[in-house]
Each structure stands twice: as structure tokens, then as C-alpha cells.
Short mmCIF file of C-alpha atoms and ligand atoms in Angstrom, two decimals:
data_model
loop_
_atom_site.label_atom_id
_atom_site.label_comp_id
_atom_site.label_asym_id
_atom_site.label_seq_id
_atom_site.Cartn_x
_atom_site.Cartn_y
_atom_site.Cartn_z
CA UNK A 1033 -5.80 43.36 -42.88
CA UNK A 1034 -8.68 44.50 -44.95
CA UNK A 1035 -9.60 48.14 -45.40
CA UNK A 1036 -13.50 47.97 -45.28
CA UNK A 1037 -14.91 50.33 -42.63
CA UNK A 1038 -14.74 49.41 -39.31
CA UNK A 1039 -18.44 49.94 -38.50
CA UNK A 1040 -19.40 47.41 -41.23
CA UNK A 1041 -16.67 44.89 -39.58
CA UNK A 1042 -17.83 45.29 -36.03
CA UNK A 1043 -21.42 44.72 -36.96
CA UNK A 1044 -20.41 41.53 -38.32
CA UNK A 1045 -18.28 40.17 -35.73
CA UNK A 1046 -19.10 39.38 -31.95
CA UNK A 1047 -16.39 39.87 -29.53
CA UNK A 1048 -16.66 36.46 -28.35
CA UNK A 1049 -15.91 34.91 -31.88
CA UNK A 1050 -13.26 37.63 -32.20
CA UNK A 1051 -11.30 36.55 -29.20
CA UNK A 1052 -11.78 32.90 -29.88
CA UNK A 1053 -10.48 33.38 -33.45
CA UNK A 1054 -7.59 35.44 -32.18
CA UNK A 1055 -6.80 33.09 -29.55
CA UNK A 1056 -6.78 30.01 -31.68
CA UNK A 1057 -4.67 31.58 -34.49
CA UNK A 1058 -2.16 33.65 -32.89
CA UNK A 1059 -1.88 32.71 -29.24
CA UNK A 1060 -1.15 35.99 -27.87
CA UNK A 1061 -2.38 38.04 -25.02
CA UNK A 1062 -5.92 39.28 -25.42
CA UNK A 1063 -5.59 42.93 -26.50
CA UNK A 1064 -8.18 45.30 -24.84
CA UNK A 1065 -9.41 46.23 -28.24
CA UNK A 1066 -9.45 44.79 -31.61
CA UNK A 1067 -11.42 44.26 -34.59
CA UNK A 1068 -11.25 41.23 -37.11
CA UNK A 1069 -11.40 43.72 -40.25
CA UNK A 1070 -8.76 45.94 -39.31
CA UNK A 1071 -6.53 43.85 -36.84
CA UNK A 1072 -4.15 46.11 -34.96
CA UNK A 1073 -0.59 44.83 -35.15
CA UNK A 1074 -0.72 44.09 -31.53
CA UNK A 1075 -2.12 40.79 -32.67
CA UNK A 1076 1.38 40.13 -34.21
CA UNK A 1077 3.25 41.05 -31.11
CA UNK A 1078 4.90 38.08 -29.44
CA UNK A 1079 5.67 36.39 -33.01
CA UNK A 1080 9.14 36.18 -33.42
CA UNK A 1081 10.98 37.65 -36.33
CA UNK A 1082 8.01 39.53 -37.79
CA UNK A 1083 8.74 42.80 -36.67
CA UNK A 1084 11.29 44.26 -39.20
CA UNK A 1085 10.61 45.23 -42.64
CA UNK A 1086 14.00 43.86 -43.87
CA UNK A 1087 15.21 41.69 -41.05
CA UNK A 1088 17.28 38.84 -41.86
CA UNK A 1089 15.36 35.72 -42.66
CA UNK A 1090 12.14 37.70 -42.87
CA UNK A 1091 12.22 38.30 -46.37
CA UNK A 1092 11.34 35.74 -48.83
CA UNK A 1093 14.58 34.57 -50.45
CA UNK A 1094 14.78 35.95 -54.04
CA UNK A 1095 11.46 37.51 -53.62
CA UNK A 1096 9.80 34.00 -54.25
CA UNK A 1097 6.82 33.37 -52.24
CA UNK A 1098 5.79 29.75 -51.96
CA UNK A 1099 2.02 29.23 -51.71
CA UNK A 1100 -0.65 26.59 -51.42
CA UNK A 1101 -4.29 27.15 -52.07
CA UNK A 1102 -6.88 25.86 -49.62
CA UNK A 1103 -9.62 23.71 -50.96
CA UNK A 1104 -12.28 25.71 -49.60
CA UNK A 1105 -11.57 28.53 -52.31
CA UNK A 1106 -13.95 28.83 -55.14
CA UNK A 1107 -13.08 29.22 -58.59
CA UNK A 1108 -13.92 33.00 -58.31
CA UNK A 1109 -11.72 33.21 -55.30
CA UNK A 1110 -8.88 31.71 -57.49
CA UNK A 1111 -9.22 34.05 -60.27
CA UNK A 1112 -9.19 36.85 -57.75
CA UNK A 1113 -6.01 35.51 -56.17
CA UNK A 1114 -4.33 35.00 -59.67
CA UNK A 1115 -5.14 38.72 -60.31
CA UNK A 1116 -3.42 39.77 -57.46
CA UNK A 1117 -0.33 37.74 -58.14
CA UNK A 1118 -0.36 39.30 -61.61
CA UNK A 1119 -0.13 42.75 -60.18
CA UNK A 1120 3.01 41.63 -58.37
CA UNK A 1121 4.40 39.64 -61.36
CA UNK A 1122 4.06 42.69 -63.47
CA UNK A 1123 5.14 45.54 -61.34
CA UNK A 1124 7.79 43.90 -59.37
CA UNK A 1125 10.21 40.97 -59.46
CA UNK A 1126 8.19 39.27 -56.72
CA UNK A 1127 7.21 35.83 -57.87
CA UNK A 1128 4.48 33.67 -56.53
CA UNK A 1129 4.98 29.78 -56.94
CA UNK A 1130 3.13 26.91 -55.93
CA UNK A 1131 4.74 25.12 -53.01
CA UNK A 1132 6.75 22.05 -54.01
CA UNK A 1133 7.49 19.19 -51.74
CA UNK A 1134 10.22 19.94 -49.28
CA UNK A 1135 9.73 23.76 -49.48
CA UNK A 1136 9.60 24.45 -45.72
CA UNK A 1137 8.29 28.02 -45.85
CA UNK A 1138 4.88 28.59 -47.43
CA UNK A 1139 1.93 30.60 -47.20
CA UNK A 1140 -1.53 28.89 -47.17
CA UNK A 1141 -4.04 31.16 -48.99
CA UNK A 1142 -7.61 30.56 -47.72
CA UNK A 1143 -10.68 32.20 -46.87
CA UNK A 1144 -12.18 32.84 -43.63
CA UNK A 1145 -15.64 34.80 -43.01
CA UNK A 1146 -14.62 35.70 -39.47
CA UNK A 1147 -12.20 38.09 -40.99
CA UNK A 1148 -11.89 40.63 -43.86
CA UNK A 1149 -8.51 39.87 -44.17
CA UNK A 1150 -5.48 38.48 -42.09
CA UNK A 1151 -1.72 37.81 -42.79
CA UNK A 1152 1.23 37.62 -40.80
CA UNK A 1153 3.73 40.07 -41.55
CA UNK A 1154 6.89 38.85 -43.24
CA UNK A 1155 8.18 35.30 -43.69
CA UNK A 1156 7.82 33.79 -40.22
CA UNK A 1157 9.45 30.32 -41.23
CA UNK A 1158 7.27 27.32 -41.87
CA UNK A 1159 3.62 27.48 -42.33
CA UNK A 1160 1.82 30.68 -42.45
CA UNK A 1161 -1.50 32.03 -43.88
CA UNK A 1162 -2.77 34.68 -46.04
CA UNK A 1163 -6.71 35.10 -45.71
CA UNK A 1164 -9.47 36.82 -46.88
CA UNK A 1165 -13.16 36.71 -45.95
CA UNK A 1166 -16.75 37.70 -46.07
CA UNK A 1167 -17.43 40.94 -47.98
CA UNK A 1168 -13.45 41.40 -48.81
CA UNK A 1169 -12.81 38.57 -51.15
CA UNK A 1170 -11.62 41.03 -53.71
CA UNK A 1171 -8.27 41.71 -55.33
CA UNK A 1172 -7.53 44.63 -53.34
CA UNK A 1173 -7.68 42.77 -49.99
CA UNK A 1174 -5.60 39.90 -51.50
CA UNK A 1175 -3.01 42.40 -52.47
CA UNK A 1176 -3.04 44.04 -49.21
CA UNK A 1177 -2.72 40.85 -47.37
CA UNK A 1178 0.09 39.49 -49.55
CA UNK A 1179 1.70 42.92 -48.86
CA UNK A 1180 1.87 41.94 -45.24
CA UNK A 1181 3.18 38.57 -46.12
CA UNK A 1182 5.98 40.37 -48.22
CA UNK A 1183 6.90 42.53 -45.15
CA UNK A 1184 4.90 45.72 -45.89
CA UNK A 1185 3.23 47.32 -42.85
CA UNK A 1186 0.10 49.78 -42.99
CA UNK A 1187 1.09 53.06 -44.38
CA UNK A 1188 -0.97 55.08 -42.12
CA UNK A 1189 1.17 53.56 -39.26
CA UNK A 1190 4.46 55.15 -40.44
CA UNK A 1191 6.48 56.87 -37.99
CA UNK A 1192 5.79 60.07 -39.98
CA UNK A 1193 2.16 59.52 -40.62
CA UNK A 1194 1.33 62.60 -38.32
CA UNK A 1195 2.65 64.92 -40.83
CA UNK A 1196 0.02 63.52 -43.36
CA UNK A 1197 -2.93 62.27 -41.49
CA UNK A 1198 -5.23 63.96 -38.90
CA UNK A 1199 -7.05 61.83 -36.04
CA UNK A 1200 -8.69 64.80 -34.54
CA UNK A 1201 -11.81 63.77 -32.34
CA UNK A 1202 -11.14 59.96 -32.62
CA UNK A 1203 -11.15 57.98 -29.46
CA UNK A 1204 -7.64 56.97 -28.67
CA UNK A 1205 -8.29 53.32 -28.78
CA UNK A 1206 -9.48 53.63 -32.54
CA UNK A 1207 -6.29 55.17 -33.56
CA UNK A 1208 -3.92 52.50 -34.88
CA UNK A 1209 -0.55 53.24 -33.36
CA UNK A 1210 2.62 54.28 -35.06
CA UNK A 1211 4.68 51.35 -35.76
CA UNK A 1212 7.85 51.88 -33.54
CA UNK A 1213 9.83 48.85 -34.41
CA UNK A 1214 11.06 47.92 -37.80
CA UNK A 1215 10.92 51.12 -39.49
CA UNK A 1216 13.93 52.53 -40.87
CA UNK A 1217 13.23 56.07 -41.27
CA UNK A 1218 15.86 56.90 -43.52
CA UNK A 1219 14.62 54.41 -46.14
CA UNK A 1220 10.71 55.67 -45.88
CA UNK A 1221 9.97 57.09 -49.39
CA UNK A 1222 7.33 59.47 -50.35
CA UNK A 1223 3.96 59.44 -48.11
CA UNK A 1224 1.47 57.38 -50.31
CA UNK A 1225 -2.13 57.90 -49.58
CA UNK A 1226 -2.97 55.58 -52.63
CA UNK A 1227 -1.06 52.57 -51.02
CA UNK A 1228 -2.92 49.49 -51.02
CA UNK A 1229 -1.39 49.15 -47.47
CA UNK A 1230 -3.26 52.29 -46.59
CA UNK A 1231 -6.62 51.89 -45.02
CA UNK A 1232 -9.47 54.05 -46.64
CA UNK A 1233 -9.50 57.59 -45.20
CA UNK A 1234 -12.40 59.23 -43.36
CA UNK A 1235 -12.46 56.76 -40.66
CA UNK A 1236 -10.50 56.82 -37.18
CA UNK A 1237 -8.28 54.03 -38.27
CA UNK A 1238 -7.43 55.31 -41.72
CA UNK A 1239 -7.49 59.13 -40.55
CA UNK A 1240 -8.08 62.30 -42.59
CA UNK A 1241 -5.84 63.54 -44.95
CA UNK A 1242 -4.01 66.72 -44.00
CA UNK A 1243 -3.50 67.85 -47.71
CA UNK A 1244 -6.88 69.25 -48.86
CA UNK A 1245 -6.17 67.92 -52.39
CA UNK A 1246 -6.60 64.23 -51.07
CA UNK A 1247 -9.96 62.84 -49.76
CA UNK A 1248 -9.31 59.24 -50.88
CA UNK A 1249 -6.99 56.56 -49.37
CA UNK A 1250 -5.90 53.05 -50.08
CA UNK A 1251 -8.26 50.92 -52.43
CA UNK A 1252 -10.47 54.26 -52.69
CA UNK A 1253 -7.89 55.85 -54.43
CA UNK A 1254 -6.08 52.88 -56.32
CA UNK A 1255 -6.75 49.75 -58.10
CA UNK A 1256 -3.96 47.12 -57.87
CA UNK A 1257 -0.67 47.99 -56.29
CA UNK A 1258 0.28 51.67 -56.37
CA UNK A 1259 3.12 53.14 -57.98
CA UNK A 1260 4.87 53.59 -54.53
CA UNK A 1261 4.08 50.18 -53.44
CA UNK A 1262 5.82 48.65 -56.41
CA UNK A 1263 8.80 51.01 -55.79
CA UNK A 1264 8.89 49.91 -52.20
CA UNK A 1265 8.89 46.11 -52.76
CA UNK A 1266 11.37 46.56 -55.75
CA UNK A 1267 13.68 48.25 -52.99
CA UNK A 1268 13.08 45.97 -50.17
CA UNK A 1269 13.66 42.76 -52.48
CA UNK A 1270 16.64 44.51 -54.32
CA UNK A 1271 15.03 43.80 -57.64
CA UNK A 1272 17.20 43.90 -60.69
CA UNK A 1273 16.87 44.39 -64.45
CA UNK A 1274 14.16 47.15 -65.26
CA UNK A 1275 13.15 47.27 -61.83
CA UNK A 1276 16.56 48.16 -60.37
CA UNK A 1277 15.92 51.93 -60.56
CA UNK A 1278 15.53 53.61 -57.10
CA UNK A 1279 14.16 56.95 -55.85
CA UNK A 1280 16.59 58.10 -53.26
CA UNK A 1281 15.79 61.13 -50.93
CA UNK A 1282 17.73 64.32 -52.16
CA UNK A 1283 19.24 65.18 -48.99
CA UNK A 1284 20.60 61.75 -48.41
CA UNK A 1285 22.26 60.94 -51.73
CA UNK A 1286 25.60 59.29 -51.08
CA UNK A 1287 28.65 59.70 -53.43
CA UNK A 1288 27.77 56.13 -54.92
CA UNK A 1289 24.16 57.32 -55.61
CA UNK A 1290 25.50 60.48 -57.30
CA UNK A 1291 27.30 58.34 -59.83
CA UNK A 1292 23.83 56.46 -60.29
CA UNK A 1293 21.93 59.34 -61.13
CA UNK A 1294 21.58 59.72 -65.05
CA UNK A 1295 21.38 62.89 -67.24
CA UNK A 1296 20.86 61.08 -70.52
CA UNK A 1297 22.76 64.11 -71.94
CA UNK A 1298 20.16 66.48 -70.96
CA UNK A 1299 21.70 69.72 -69.93
CA UNK A 1300 20.57 73.62 -69.48
CA UNK A 1301 22.43 76.53 -68.45
CA UNK A 1302 22.25 75.33 -64.89
CA UNK A 1303 24.03 72.02 -65.93
CA UNK A 1304 22.83 68.30 -66.45
CA UNK A 1305 19.29 67.51 -65.65
CA UNK A 1306 18.21 64.64 -63.55
CA UNK A 1307 14.67 63.20 -62.88
CA UNK A 1308 13.20 63.96 -59.40
CA UNK A 1309 9.79 63.75 -57.81
CA UNK A 1310 8.05 65.00 -54.79
CA UNK A 1311 4.46 64.95 -53.25
CA UNK A 1312 2.81 68.40 -53.76
CA UNK A 1313 -0.93 69.05 -53.29
CA UNK A 1314 -1.61 65.20 -53.53
CA UNK A 1315 0.28 64.71 -56.79
CA UNK A 1316 3.57 62.86 -57.02
CA UNK A 1317 5.07 65.29 -59.37
CA UNK A 1318 7.90 64.62 -61.52
CA UNK A 1319 10.50 67.38 -62.35
CA UNK A 1320 14.00 68.16 -62.90
CA UNK A 1321 16.92 67.82 -60.31
CA UNK A 1322 19.84 70.21 -60.50
CA UNK A 1323 22.89 68.54 -58.90
CA UNK A 1324 24.72 71.83 -58.72
CA UNK A 1325 21.90 73.73 -57.08
CA UNK A 1326 20.78 70.59 -55.30
CA UNK A 1327 16.96 71.52 -55.83
CA UNK A 1328 14.15 69.63 -57.31
CA UNK A 1329 11.91 71.76 -59.23
CA UNK A 1330 8.38 70.34 -59.92
CA UNK A 1331 5.15 71.94 -61.09
CA UNK A 1332 1.73 71.28 -59.73
CA UNK A 1333 -1.57 73.41 -61.06
CA UNK A 1334 0.70 75.92 -62.87
CA UNK A 1335 2.86 76.59 -59.96
CA UNK A 1336 6.63 76.07 -59.75
CA UNK A 1337 7.89 74.33 -56.56
CA UNK A 1338 11.80 74.64 -55.84
CA UNK A 1339 12.19 71.97 -53.12
CA UNK A 1340 15.56 71.37 -51.04
CA UNK A 1341 14.20 68.74 -48.98
CA UNK A 1342 11.58 65.86 -49.14
CA UNK A 1343 12.19 65.14 -52.77
CA UNK A 1344 13.56 62.14 -54.11
CA UNK A 1345 16.09 61.64 -57.13
CA UNK A 1346 16.21 58.75 -59.73
CA UNK A 1347 19.23 56.61 -59.60
CA UNK A 1348 19.79 53.61 -61.81
CA UNK A 1349 22.31 51.31 -59.88
CA UNK A 1350 24.45 49.41 -62.44
CA UNK A 1351 24.38 52.28 -65.13
CA UNK A 1352 22.18 52.23 -67.94
CA UNK A 1353 22.68 48.82 -69.25
CA UNK A 1354 23.03 45.91 -66.96
CA UNK A 1355 22.55 42.18 -67.95
CA UNK A 1356 20.51 43.22 -70.83
CA UNK A 1357 18.25 45.52 -69.47
CA UNK A 1358 18.78 49.03 -70.83
CA UNK A 1359 17.40 52.35 -69.61
CA UNK A 1360 17.15 54.82 -72.54
CA UNK A 1361 15.10 57.78 -74.15
CA UNK A 1362 12.62 57.00 -76.78
CA UNK A 1363 11.16 59.75 -78.84
CA UNK A 1364 7.52 60.12 -78.37
CA UNK A 1365 6.54 59.64 -82.08
CA UNK A 1366 9.07 57.01 -83.02
CA UNK A 1367 7.16 54.15 -81.57
CA UNK A 1368 3.47 53.26 -80.52
CA UNK A 1369 1.77 54.82 -77.52
CA UNK A 1370 1.29 51.18 -76.36
CA UNK A 1371 5.31 50.46 -76.51
CA UNK A 1372 5.92 53.54 -74.50
CA UNK A 1373 3.17 52.80 -71.78
CA UNK A 1374 4.41 49.21 -71.52
CA UNK A 1375 8.25 50.12 -71.34
CA UNK A 1376 8.28 53.63 -69.80
CA UNK A 1377 9.54 53.99 -66.15
CA UNK A 1378 6.79 54.75 -63.78
CA UNK A 1379 7.42 57.84 -61.93
CA UNK A 1380 4.56 59.76 -60.63
CA UNK A 1381 0.81 60.28 -60.10
CA UNK A 1382 -1.52 63.05 -60.85
CA UNK A 1383 -3.86 63.99 -58.02
CA UNK A 1384 -7.35 62.95 -57.27
CA UNK A 1385 -8.68 65.88 -59.21
CA UNK A 1386 -6.68 65.24 -62.19
CA UNK A 1387 -7.92 61.58 -62.08
CA UNK A 1388 -5.01 60.07 -60.22
CA UNK A 1389 -3.35 58.72 -63.43
CA UNK A 1390 0.31 57.44 -63.67
CA UNK A 1391 2.78 59.57 -65.03
CA UNK A 1392 6.04 58.79 -66.65
CA UNK A 1393 9.23 60.96 -67.12
CA UNK A 1394 9.27 63.16 -69.98
CA UNK A 1395 12.37 65.12 -71.67
CA UNK A 1396 12.12 68.05 -74.23
CA UNK A 1397 14.10 70.59 -75.73
CA UNK A 1398 11.97 73.74 -75.76
CA UNK A 1399 12.84 76.66 -78.11
CA UNK A 1400 12.13 80.15 -77.88
CA UNK A 1401 13.12 81.96 -80.93
CA UNK A 1402 16.28 81.17 -82.86
CA UNK A 1403 18.94 81.25 -80.20
CA UNK A 1404 17.18 80.17 -76.99
CA UNK A 1405 16.52 76.73 -76.06
CA UNK A 1406 16.17 74.96 -72.87
CA UNK A 1407 16.32 71.44 -71.81
CA UNK A 1408 13.51 70.31 -69.27
CA UNK A 1409 12.19 67.24 -67.48
CA UNK A 1410 8.55 66.87 -66.96
CA UNK A 1411 5.82 64.39 -66.87
CA UNK A 1412 3.42 62.75 -69.32
CA UNK A 1413 0.22 60.99 -68.06
CA UNK A 1414 -1.34 57.93 -69.55
CA UNK A 1415 -4.92 57.91 -70.02
CA UNK A 1416 -6.68 54.57 -71.13
CA UNK A 1417 -3.41 53.40 -72.65
CA UNK A 1418 -2.83 56.50 -74.58
CA UNK A 1419 -0.08 59.02 -73.88
CA UNK A 1420 -1.02 62.78 -73.90
CA UNK A 1421 1.03 65.81 -74.11
CA UNK A 1422 3.79 66.15 -71.70
CA UNK A 1423 3.90 69.02 -69.41
CA UNK A 1424 6.75 70.94 -68.23
CA UNK A 1425 7.54 73.87 -65.93
CA UNK A 1426 9.54 76.77 -67.30
CA UNK A 1427 9.93 79.61 -65.02
CA UNK A 1428 6.56 79.92 -63.29
CA UNK A 1429 4.69 78.50 -66.50
CA UNK A 1430 3.71 74.96 -67.32
CA UNK A 1431 4.22 74.18 -71.05
CA UNK A 1432 2.87 71.23 -72.88
CA UNK A 1433 4.39 69.53 -75.84
CA UNK A 1434 3.74 66.60 -78.14
CA UNK A 1435 7.37 66.07 -78.98
CA UNK A 1436 9.34 64.67 -76.05
CA UNK A 1437 11.49 61.62 -75.00
CA UNK A 1438 10.37 59.22 -72.49
CA UNK A 1439 12.37 57.01 -70.25
CA UNK A 1440 11.94 53.79 -70.89
CA UNK A 1441 13.58 50.26 -69.90
CA UNK A 1442 13.65 47.38 -71.99
ZN1 ZN B 1850 -3.37 45.34 -43.19
#
């Protein structure tokens, strides 16, 4: 469902029209509240097989979504939809393919000016729809609705959302409920204010961020799929090749996961170093994980955080090379910035105050005097396609270096 403000939507839609549309489309009991722009998931209750993120049969096989385009779509709409597809094609292994004769399960993409956006959650079998309408016929709404089609729920309805959002002062009926079903809490990743599946903040349905460093959510914060949206889809659909890396909760690493963490030979006095990341002050901060100490060290605004919980560690199932896809470190000066930006493993995100740019994993050996050297892991951000200096936390300080390695996959 779209993420435009409630008030706008309510002005647009009469209750009678809303109920008529709802009855016609979904044929479920009339809820006591509801809005077309931000349809509560109650609308989907009663539809079989649509609840679980990853229930058998609810995912699209091999991540291939068959679609048809309704004849009512304008050329401009078609370009918008194509741009949304491109986001998925570039950042995940999801593929949108035109329905061929005999494809039983498919989604029809269409406009409907009675809604901002609307789609069933997951593959429901046979015909389903993905729609966007008046005032919302844009790339972000289409990405959001296609996210539902692919089995993503609203980020602000996660079980742990109350740790991240406040709904103080909101009438109960305006607060979207936590999704009780279909959420495997153990696989929830870092909370993502910037997800396209998050409503805009500053309204009762999107909530108010508890982190003072965050004021924007959803398409206010991000164009396209967010980093964590892409990670989420790549995990749910078990994407392979250069999409096979997985970020695992530090405290839940299994022995198999530990085999899949990779040091790339980086070692300091505490042992080998592995990349980790955590949500700190609105930043998805990348840093180093010490296996021996079981601590993720990240820096944010010049301050060092040593985390024992809530951080994620990078694992690369299948090893560094699998079926021609190889993860490796590339020296910053040895290739063009464009090459690095195109092939670097996306890992983190700067906070709003720093522009919200994506960050990659940077490795460096920092030297102090002749004898002392320290291997570190930090972050490097991209600004308008160029890479800046990489930043590393060392002790209580943050150091910048133009000589570093970037973790890439080709
Ligand atoms: Zn939605």
C-alpha cells in the first residue's frame, strides 16, 4: 500500500467507495476502519496462504514473477514500472518476466485511482494484482507494492517495531497493528527506517522514530530499494552468485555460519577480523567483528561502540568462490572508482545528517611508527558515483585513509 499521507488519501476517498471497492476486490468482512492509501493488513485476512513471509508455495519459484500489464497503463506508467523492475533486477536475483501461455500464477499490474497502491502479500496462486493509482503512480509506490507481491510486509509492523517507533498520542485505530503471523523473529534483520516497505514517519500509521538521528522513513529517506530491502529479498529467495552473502545476527551464529565468515587474511592482535554491522544513531555502521571476543566494533560520529548484541556478521555461504562468482578484496587505487562502486558489496548506510549514502566494506592496515601496525575494517561511502576516503575506528578515534581495500564480488 502506498505511503502518501493518510490525510491526503482520506480526502480523496469516500467511505462508500472504499467499502464497495473492498468488497468487490477482496470479499472479506468489512473492517471497522480502513483507508485506501494505507490499507491495513486486515484486508488480507481470510485469503489463504498469504500470511507467512516464506510459507511453502507463497514464494515465487526461483524468484521469477510472471506479470501482465493492463491495457489501461499509460506509456509513462510503463516506464515507471520498468524502472521499478530494474531496481529488483540490479539489486537482487528477483526477475520479472512477462506471462507466457500456460503460466498459471501471475500478477496483473494496473492502475486504480481508488487506491494509492494495493497488492496481495506473496504469491497467492492463479491471478493476483499489483496496482497503483492517483497521486501515487511513481517508482517508489510500485516498488512497495511489488515488495508485497514478493512477500514483504510493512517494516513498521514488525514485532520489534515499538523499540524503534513511538505512536504516542495516536488514536488506537490509526496505529497499524504488529503483524503477529508469518514473522520469524529470529530472522528479522536490522530495523530499516529507510525501507520502501516502511511508511513515511511523522504520521500515526508510520510512527515517530525513537532515534533522534532519524526523522525520515520509507520513500522520504530512500529512492529505490533500500540496502536492507535488497538483503532481505536475497535472503528470502536464497539468491546465489554475488547475492549469496548473508548478514547473520552475531548471537545466533551457528557453527556452519562461523565456517562462512571470511577474514580475507586480515588479522590484528586480537585475531582475525571479519566484517559486521549495526544500527547506531540511524547509521547502519560497518565495522569489525572479533570471533574470539564476540564483539562487533563500529564507530559513529567519532565514538566507538563495542556491541555484544544486535549486530550482524557477514557470512559468505559456499565460500569465496562459487560457480564463477568470487568475493575478493580489491585495492582502492588499482581500479576505477566506477568498478569498485559497481562491484563492491553493499553493507551499510550513513545516517540522515551525513546524507544517507550507501557504504561499502573497507579494509586497511594502519601504521604508527615503524613497528606498530594494525589491520582494521571500516566503511567507505559513495557520493555521486565516487568513493571518498575510507573511515576506520581505532581506539576511540576515527581515522580516514585513501589507501584501502574494498570487498567486491564479480
Ligand atoms: Zn503496503
